[in-house]
Coordinates of C-alpha atoms in Angstrom, one line a residue:
M1 CA 135.3 115.3 116.1
S2 CA 136.5 118.2 113.9
A3 CA 134.2 120.7 112.3
N4 CA 135.3 119.6 108.8
F5 CA 134.7 115.9 109.6
S6 CA 131.2 116.7 110.9
A7 CA 130.5 118.8 107.8
F8 CA 131.5 116.0 105.5
F9 CA 129.2 113.5 107.1
Y10 CA 126.4 116.0 107.4
L11 CA 126.8 116.4 103.6
I12 CA 126.6 112.6 103.2
S13 CA 123.5 112.6 105.3
G14 CA 122.0 115.4 103.2
I15 CA 122.7 113.4 100.0
L16 CA 121.0 110.4 101.4
F17 CA 117.9 112.5 102.3
I18 CA 117.8 113.8 98.7
L19 CA 118.0 110.2 97.4
A20 CA 115.2 109.3 99.9
L21 CA 112.9 111.9 98.4
R22 CA 113.8 110.8 94.9
G23 CA 112.9 107.2 95.9
L24 CA 109.7 108.1 97.5
S25 CA 108.5 109.8 94.3
S26 CA 107.6 106.4 92.8
P27 CA 105.9 103.3 94.3
E28 CA 108.5 101.0 92.7
T29 CA 111.4 102.7 94.6
S30 CA 109.6 103.9 97.7
R31 CA 111.0 101.1 99.9
Q32 CA 114.5 101.9 98.8
G33 CA 113.8 105.6 99.5
N34 CA 112.9 104.8 103.0
Y35 CA 116.2 102.9 103.5
F36 CA 118.1 105.9 102.3
G37 CA 116.2 108.2 104.7
I38 CA 116.9 105.9 107.6
A39 CA 120.6 105.7 106.8
G40 CA 120.8 109.5 106.5
M41 CA 119.1 110.1 109.8
L42 CA 121.3 107.5 111.6
I43 CA 124.4 109.3 110.3
A44 CA 123.0 112.7 111.3
I45 CA 122.2 111.5 114.9
I46 CA 125.6 109.8 115.4
V47 CA 127.6 112.7 114.1
T48 CA 125.6 115.2 116.2
F49 CA 126.5 113.1 119.3
L50 CA 130.1 112.8 118.4
A51 CA 130.4 116.5 117.6
A52 CA 129.0 117.5 121.0
G53 CA 132.0 115.8 122.6
N54 CA 130.3 115.9 126.1
F55 CA 129.5 112.5 127.4
G56 CA 128.6 113.5 130.9
S57 CA 125.3 113.0 132.7
G58 CA 123.5 115.2 130.2
F59 CA 124.4 112.7 127.4
I60 CA 122.7 109.9 129.5
Y61 CA 119.5 111.9 129.7
V62 CA 119.5 112.7 126.0
L63 CA 120.1 109.0 125.1
F64 CA 117.4 107.9 127.6
F65 CA 114.7 110.1 126.0
L66 CA 115.9 109.3 122.5
L67 CA 115.3 105.6 123.3
I68 CA 111.9 106.3 124.9
G69 CA 110.8 108.4 121.9
G70 CA 112.1 105.8 119.4
A71 CA 110.3 103.0 121.2
I72 CA 107.0 105.0 121.2
G73 CA 107.4 105.8 117.5
A74 CA 108.2 102.2 116.6
F75 CA 105.2 101.0 118.6
I76 CA 102.8 103.5 116.9
A77 CA 104.2 102.6 113.5
F78 CA 103.6 98.9 114.0
K79 CA 100.1 99.3 115.5
I80 CA 98.6 102.1 113.5
P81 CA 96.1 101.0 110.9
M82 CA 96.4 102.4 107.4
T83 CA 93.1 104.2 107.8
A84 CA 94.6 106.3 110.6
M85 CA 97.8 107.2 108.7
P86 CA 96.7 110.7 107.7
E87 CA 96.0 111.8 111.2
L88 CA 99.3 110.1 112.3
V89 CA 101.2 112.2 109.8
A90 CA 99.4 115.3 111.1
G91 CA 100.3 114.4 114.6
F92 CA 103.9 113.9 113.8
H93 CA 104.0 117.3 112.0
S94 CA 102.7 118.8 115.2
L95 CA 105.6 117.3 117.2
V96 CA 108.2 118.7 114.7
G97 CA 106.7 122.1 115.2
L98 CA 106.6 121.8 119.0
A99 CA 110.3 120.7 119.0
A100 CA 111.2 123.8 117.0
V101 CA 109.4 125.9 119.6
F102 CA 111.2 124.2 122.5
V103 CA 114.6 124.6 120.9
A104 CA 114.0 128.3 120.2
I105 CA 112.9 128.8 123.8
S106 CA 116.0 127.1 125.1
A107 CA 118.2 129.2 122.8
F108 CA 116.5 132.4 123.9
L109 CA 116.7 131.7 127.6
K110 CA 120.2 130.2 127.6
P111 CA 122.0 131.8 124.5
D112 CA 125.4 131.2 126.0
A113 CA 124.9 127.5 125.9
F114 CA 124.5 127.8 122.1
N115 CA 127.3 130.4 121.6
L116 CA 124.7 133.0 120.6
G117 CA 125.7 135.6 123.1
I118 CA 124.3 136.3 126.5
V119 CA 120.8 137.1 127.8
G120 CA 119.9 140.6 126.6
D121 CA 122.7 140.6 124.1
I122 CA 121.9 137.9 121.6
K123 CA 123.3 138.1 118.1
L124 CA 120.8 139.8 115.8
A125 CA 120.9 137.1 113.1
S126 CA 120.4 134.4 115.7
L127 CA 117.5 136.4 117.3
I128 CA 115.7 136.6 113.9
E129 CA 116.3 132.9 113.1
M130 CA 115.0 131.7 116.5
S131 CA 112.0 134.0 116.3
L132 CA 111.0 132.8 112.8
G133 CA 111.7 129.2 113.8
A134 CA 109.5 129.5 117.0
S135 CA 106.7 131.3 115.1
I136 CA 106.6 128.8 112.2
G137 CA 106.9 125.9 114.6
A138 CA 104.0 127.2 116.7
I139 CA 101.8 127.7 113.6
T140 CA 102.8 124.1 112.5
F141 CA 101.9 122.7 115.9
S142 CA 98.5 124.2 116.4
G143 CA 97.6 123.9 112.8
S144 CA 98.5 120.2 112.8
I145 CA 96.5 119.6 115.9
I146 CA 93.4 121.1 114.2
A147 CA 94.1 118.9 111.1
F148 CA 94.4 115.8 113.3
L149 CA 91.1 116.6 115.0
K150 CA 89.4 117.0 111.7
L151 CA 90.8 113.9 110.2
R152 CA 90.0 111.9 113.3
G153 CA 86.4 113.1 113.2
I154 CA 86.6 114.8 116.6
M155 CA 86.1 118.2 114.9
S156 CA 83.8 118.7 111.9
G157 CA 85.5 118.4 108.5
S158 CA 83.4 121.3 107.2
P159 CA 85.0 124.7 106.9
I160 CA 84.5 126.8 110.1
I161 CA 84.0 130.4 108.9
F162 CA 83.1 133.6 110.7
K163 CA 83.0 137.2 109.6
G164 CA 86.2 139.1 109.4
Q165 CA 88.2 135.9 109.7
H166 CA 90.8 136.7 107.1
L167 CA 91.3 140.2 108.3
I168 CA 92.0 138.8 111.8
N169 CA 94.6 136.4 110.3
L170 CA 96.2 139.3 108.4
L171 CA 96.4 141.4 111.6
L172 CA 97.9 138.5 113.6
A173 CA 100.6 137.9 110.9
L174 CA 101.4 141.6 110.9
A175 CA 101.5 141.6 114.7
I176 CA 104.1 138.7 114.6
I177 CA 106.3 140.7 112.2
V178 CA 106.1 143.8 114.3
L179 CA 106.9 141.9 117.5
I180 CA 109.9 140.3 115.9
F181 CA 111.2 143.7 114.8
F182 CA 110.8 145.1 118.4
L183 CA 112.2 141.9 119.9
C184 CA 115.4 142.4 117.9
K185 CA 115.6 146.0 119.2
T186 CA 114.8 145.4 122.9
Q187 CA 115.3 141.6 123.3
S188 CA 112.3 141.6 125.7
E189 CA 111.3 138.2 127.0
S190 CA 107.7 139.2 127.1
M191 CA 107.7 140.0 123.4
F192 CA 109.2 136.6 122.6
W193 CA 106.4 134.8 124.5
R194 CA 103.8 137.0 122.7
I195 CA 105.2 135.9 119.4
I196 CA 104.8 132.3 120.3
E197 CA 101.2 132.8 121.7
I198 CA 100.0 134.7 118.6
S199 CA 101.6 132.1 116.4
F200 CA 99.7 129.3 118.2
L201 CA 96.4 131.2 117.6
L202 CA 97.2 131.9 114.0
G203 CA 97.9 128.2 113.3
I204 CA 94.4 127.4 114.6
L205 CA 92.7 130.1 112.5
L206 CA 94.6 129.2 109.3
I207 CA 93.3 125.6 109.3
I208 CA 89.8 125.7 110.7
P209 CA 88.3 127.3 107.5
I210 CA 89.8 124.6 105.2
G211 CA 87.3 121.9 104.4
G212 CA 87.6 118.1 104.1
A213 CA 88.0 118.2 100.3
D214 CA 91.2 120.2 100.7
M215 CA 92.6 118.2 103.6
P216 CA 95.3 116.3 101.6
V217 CA 96.7 119.7 100.5
V218 CA 96.7 120.8 104.2
I219 CA 98.7 117.7 105.2
S220 CA 101.5 118.4 102.6
M221 CA 101.3 122.2 103.4
L222 CA 101.9 121.5 107.2
N223 CA 104.7 119.2 106.2
S224 CA 106.3 122.1 104.4
Y225 CA 105.8 124.3 107.5
S226 CA 107.5 121.8 109.7
G227 CA 110.5 121.7 107.4
W228 CA 110.9 125.5 107.4
A229 CA 110.6 125.6 111.1
A230 CA 113.4 123.0 111.4
A231 CA 115.5 124.9 108.9
G232 CA 115.1 128.1 110.9
I233 CA 116.2 126.4 114.1
G234 CA 119.1 124.8 112.2
F235 CA 120.5 128.2 111.4
T236 CA 120.2 129.1 115.1
L237 CA 122.1 126.0 116.2
E238 CA 124.5 126.3 113.2
N239 CA 123.7 122.7 112.3
S240 CA 124.1 122.1 108.6
A241 CA 122.2 118.7 108.7
L242 CA 119.1 120.4 110.2
I243 CA 119.3 123.2 107.7
I244 CA 119.6 120.8 104.8
T245 CA 116.9 118.5 106.0
G246 CA 114.5 121.3 106.9
A247 CA 115.0 123.0 103.5
L248 CA 114.4 119.7 101.7
V249 CA 111.2 119.0 103.6
G250 CA 110.0 122.6 103.4
S251 CA 110.6 122.9 99.6
S252 CA 109.3 119.5 98.7
G253 CA 106.2 120.0 100.8
A254 CA 105.6 123.3 99.2
I255 CA 106.1 121.9 95.7
L256 CA 103.7 118.9 96.4
S257 CA 101.1 121.3 97.8
Y258 CA 101.3 123.4 94.6
I259 CA 101.1 120.3 92.4
M260 CA 98.0 119.1 94.3
C261 CA 96.3 122.5 94.2
K262 CA 96.9 122.6 90.5
G263 CA 95.5 119.1 90.1
M264 CA 92.4 120.1 92.2
N265 CA 91.9 123.5 90.5
R266 CA 92.6 125.2 93.8
S267 CA 94.5 128.4 94.4
F268 CA 97.8 127.6 96.1
F269 CA 97.7 130.9 98.0
N270 CA 94.1 130.4 99.0
V271 CA 95.0 127.2 100.9
I272 CA 98.2 128.6 102.4
L273 CA 96.3 131.7 103.6
G274 CA 93.7 129.5 105.3
G275 CA 91.0 128.9 102.8
W276 CA 90.8 132.4 101.5
G277 CA 87.8 132.6 99.2
V278 CA 86.4 129.3 100.4
T279 CA 82.7 128.6 99.7
D280 CA 80.4 128.1 102.7
Q281 CA 79.1 124.6 102.3
S282 CA 75.9 125.3 104.1
K283 CA 75.0 127.7 101.3
S284 CA 76.1 125.4 98.5
S285 CA 74.3 122.3 99.7
K286 CA 71.1 121.7 97.8
S287 CA 68.1 120.3 99.5
K288 CA 68.4 116.6 99.7
E289 CA 65.1 115.4 98.3
Q290 CA 64.6 111.7 98.1
K291 CA 65.8 110.5 94.7
P292 CA 65.5 107.0 93.3
V293 CA 68.6 104.9 93.3
K294 CA 69.2 101.5 91.7
S295 CA 70.6 99.0 94.2
G296 CA 71.9 95.5 93.6
N297 CA 73.8 92.6 95.3
A298 CA 76.9 90.6 94.7
D299 CA 75.3 88.4 92.1
D300 CA 74.2 91.4 90.1
A301 CA 77.7 92.8 90.2
A302 CA 79.3 89.5 89.3
F303 CA 77.0 89.2 86.3
L304 CA 78.0 92.6 84.9
M305 CA 81.7 91.9 85.4
K306 CA 81.4 88.4 83.8
N307 CA 80.1 90.1 80.6
A308 CA 82.6 92.9 80.6
S309 CA 85.8 93.1 78.6
S310 CA 87.3 95.9 80.7
V311 CA 86.9 96.9 84.3
I312 CA 88.4 100.0 86.0
I313 CA 88.7 99.9 89.8
V314 CA 88.4 103.3 91.6
P315 CA 89.6 102.9 95.2
G316 CA 88.9 105.5 97.9
Y317 CA 88.8 106.0 101.7
G318 CA 86.0 103.5 102.0
M319 CA 88.4 100.8 100.9
A320 CA 90.9 101.9 103.5
V321 CA 88.2 101.8 106.3
A322 CA 87.1 98.3 105.4
Q323 CA 90.7 97.1 104.8
A324 CA 89.4 95.7 101.5
Q325 CA 92.6 95.9 99.4
H326 CA 93.5 92.2 99.8
A327 CA 90.0 91.1 98.9
L328 CA 90.1 93.5 96.0
R329 CA 93.3 92.0 94.7
E330 CA 91.8 88.5 94.9
M331 CA 88.7 89.7 92.9
V332 CA 90.9 91.3 90.3
D333 CA 93.0 88.1 89.9
T334 CA 89.8 86.2 89.3
L335 CA 88.7 88.7 86.6
K336 CA 92.1 88.5 84.9
K337 CA 91.9 84.7 84.8
N338 CA 88.8 85.2 82.6
D339 CA 90.7 87.5 80.2
I340 CA 89.1 90.7 81.5
K341 CA 91.3 93.7 81.4
V342 CA 91.6 95.4 84.8
S343 CA 93.1 98.8 85.7
Y344 CA 93.2 101.0 88.8
A345 CA 92.4 104.7 88.6
I346 CA 93.9 106.8 91.4
H347 CA 92.8 110.4 92.0
P348 CA 95.5 112.7 93.4
V349 CA 93.6 113.3 96.6
A350 CA 91.8 109.9 97.0
G351 CA 91.9 109.1 100.7
R352 CA 93.1 111.6 103.3
M353 CA 96.6 112.2 102.3
P354 CA 98.8 112.1 99.1
G355 CA 99.6 108.6 98.0
H356 CA 97.2 107.0 100.5
M357 CA 95.6 104.6 97.9
N358 CA 99.0 103.8 96.3
V359 CA 100.3 102.6 99.7
L360 CA 97.2 100.4 100.3
L361 CA 97.4 98.8 96.9
A362 CA 101.2 98.2 97.2
E363 CA 100.4 96.5 100.6
A364 CA 98.2 94.0 98.6
N365 CA 101.0 93.5 96.0
V366 CA 99.0 95.1 93.2
P367 CA 101.3 95.4 90.1
Y368 CA 102.5 99.0 89.6
D369 CA 101.9 98.9 85.9
E370 CA 98.1 98.4 86.5
V371 CA 97.8 101.6 88.6
F372 CA 97.2 104.8 86.7
E373 CA 96.9 108.4 87.8
L374 CA 93.9 110.6 86.9
E375 CA 95.4 112.2 83.8
E376 CA 96.6 108.8 82.5
I377 CA 93.3 106.9 82.7
N378 CA 90.5 109.5 82.7
N379 CA 89.8 109.1 78.9
D380 CA 89.5 105.4 79.3
F381 CA 86.2 105.5 81.2
A382 CA 84.3 106.3 78.1
N383 CA 85.3 102.9 76.7
C384 CA 85.0 101.0 80.0
D385 CA 82.3 98.4 80.5
V386 CA 82.3 98.5 84.3
A387 CA 83.7 101.0 86.8
Y388 CA 84.0 99.5 90.3
V389 CA 84.0 102.3 92.8
I390 CA 85.0 101.1 96.2
G391 CA 84.4 104.0 98.7
A392 CA 85.7 106.9 96.5
N393 CA 83.0 109.6 97.0
D394 CA 84.1 113.2 96.4
V395 CA 86.6 112.4 93.7
T396 CA 83.9 110.8 91.5
N397 CA 81.2 113.5 92.1
P398 CA 80.0 115.0 88.8
V399 CA 78.8 118.2 90.5
A400 CA 82.5 119.3 90.5
K401 CA 81.9 120.0 86.8
T402 CA 78.3 121.4 87.0
D403 CA 77.6 123.3 90.3
P404 CA 79.5 126.5 90.7
Q405 CA 78.3 126.7 94.3
S406 CA 79.7 123.3 95.2
P407 CA 82.8 123.3 97.5
I408 CA 84.5 120.9 95.1
Y409 CA 83.6 122.9 91.9
G410 CA 86.5 123.0 89.5
M411 CA 88.3 120.0 91.0
P412 CA 89.2 117.5 88.3
I413 CA 87.3 114.3 89.0
L414 CA 87.5 110.7 87.7
D415 CA 85.0 110.5 84.8
V416 CA 83.4 107.4 86.2
E417 CA 79.9 108.4 85.0
K418 CA 81.0 107.9 81.4
S419 CA 81.4 104.2 82.0
K420 CA 78.7 101.8 80.6
S421 CA 78.0 100.6 84.1
V422 CA 79.1 101.9 87.5
L423 CA 79.1 99.6 90.6
F424 CA 79.4 101.9 93.6
V425 CA 80.2 100.1 96.9
K426 CA 79.1 102.2 99.9
R427 CA 77.5 101.5 103.3
S428 CA 74.8 104.2 102.7
L429 CA 74.0 107.4 100.7
S430 CA 75.8 109.5 103.2
P431 CA 77.9 112.4 101.8
G432 CA 81.7 112.2 101.5
Y433 CA 84.3 114.1 103.5
A434 CA 83.5 117.3 101.7
G435 CA 80.0 117.1 103.2
I436 CA 78.0 117.1 99.9
D437 CA 75.7 114.6 98.1
N438 CA 77.2 112.6 95.2
D439 CA 75.1 113.0 92.0
L440 CA 76.7 109.8 90.7
F441 CA 74.5 107.7 93.0
Y442 CA 71.4 108.6 91.1
R443 CA 72.6 108.2 87.5
E444 CA 70.9 105.6 85.2
N445 CA 74.0 103.6 84.7
T446 CA 74.9 103.4 88.5
M447 CA 74.1 100.4 90.7
M448 CA 74.6 100.9 94.4
L449 CA 76.0 98.0 96.4
F450 CA 75.2 98.9 100.0
A451 CA 77.6 96.9 102.2
D452 CA 80.9 96.8 103.8
A453 CA 83.5 97.1 101.0
K454 CA 85.5 94.1 102.0
K455 CA 82.5 91.8 102.5
M456 CA 80.9 92.9 99.2
T457 CA 84.1 92.4 97.3
E458 CA 84.6 88.9 98.8
E459 CA 81.0 88.0 97.9
I460 CA 81.4 89.2 94.3
T461 CA 84.5 87.0 94.0
K462 CA 82.5 84.0 95.2
S463 CA 79.6 84.7 92.9
F464 CA 81.9 85.2 90.0
S465 CA 83.5 81.8 90.6
N466 CA 80.2 80.0 90.7

């Protein structure tokens, strides 16, 4: 296959990737966006194989592992529950970073196979590209592993902070830059390995001080890192499809991270630099004295809803854990049959990753025109009769507006407390992912419904129908 022919189809692939991102920006077009992405990737893979022009034994090995990897990915995609989607995304980001590291190692050890020169005499531009690709890939890999462990609950979601942490991160980053400079001068193999080792360590140290409340931003940030790592390796391999794809993923991930930081009143650079300026939660947590709460049951909740003219549903991670989205849709259909206006309020960081709640609601065939983002619906709570909070903890916590020492202080929240009545479905009074108590539990207009979210929602529907 000629170079011009490959370039043309790589361009088509890139256009399809752009259309995929455009489609994924809205729930209504997300399925179509996925189809565009799949088509673009198929074209890129086929063209890459044809451009290689070598169908010997090596091709068989590549095809074999491609099929094995594809089968594993398909199996995971079919089996993974929606509650585990955030850690799955983090895990996949780690694999992208590791792949970039492996390609960079191959290019450094066997540069002649990539037309980059010979060992000890690699092209300067290629050496810089592979060094940056390996470094960013290593940071992405280790950082994504830490994010996976935090999201999975294997590691604490609270920030892990120690004295001099940011100074150490700065020194490690400078060390990587210095090593890349001397690597370009000496092409020493030991320096190349040191770059990768330090980058692995830096990835760990950048993510451990970031708390659970900021984890959705971390996911999109690591997505950006994985894209830039792929783009760097794309330059090394002189593969335009990899460059285009990596640049798209890197830039879109960075833009999403910035938008989310702005929506959470977080500093974009604070998060990128590993929670610079983060508040120690142990200092900000107030003593948890026993406060009175008003609890109720399904009949109480059904009575309040029967006499309401408007209800706003606020879904959160608790809904995902209980897989309550279908039961919720059934309850809402019952409410609408009784001429009760129902809307869904989605916080930008509800759940554990961007768009988590939107995907769950779409799975239950919730109409898109009933789902509103924070800035679109927040003013409606003051005129709302009942707010039904189903597992959304940190994003409804009023201390974000009142306690400067809180780790979520300044983060825009859903103004649920302004509703006439708040029904809060939760298993217990345990804190949310940010590790702090929710002041909304103890408000006069709040009724706690202590139960599994799916079971409680189903019981409310039954009580409402009686």
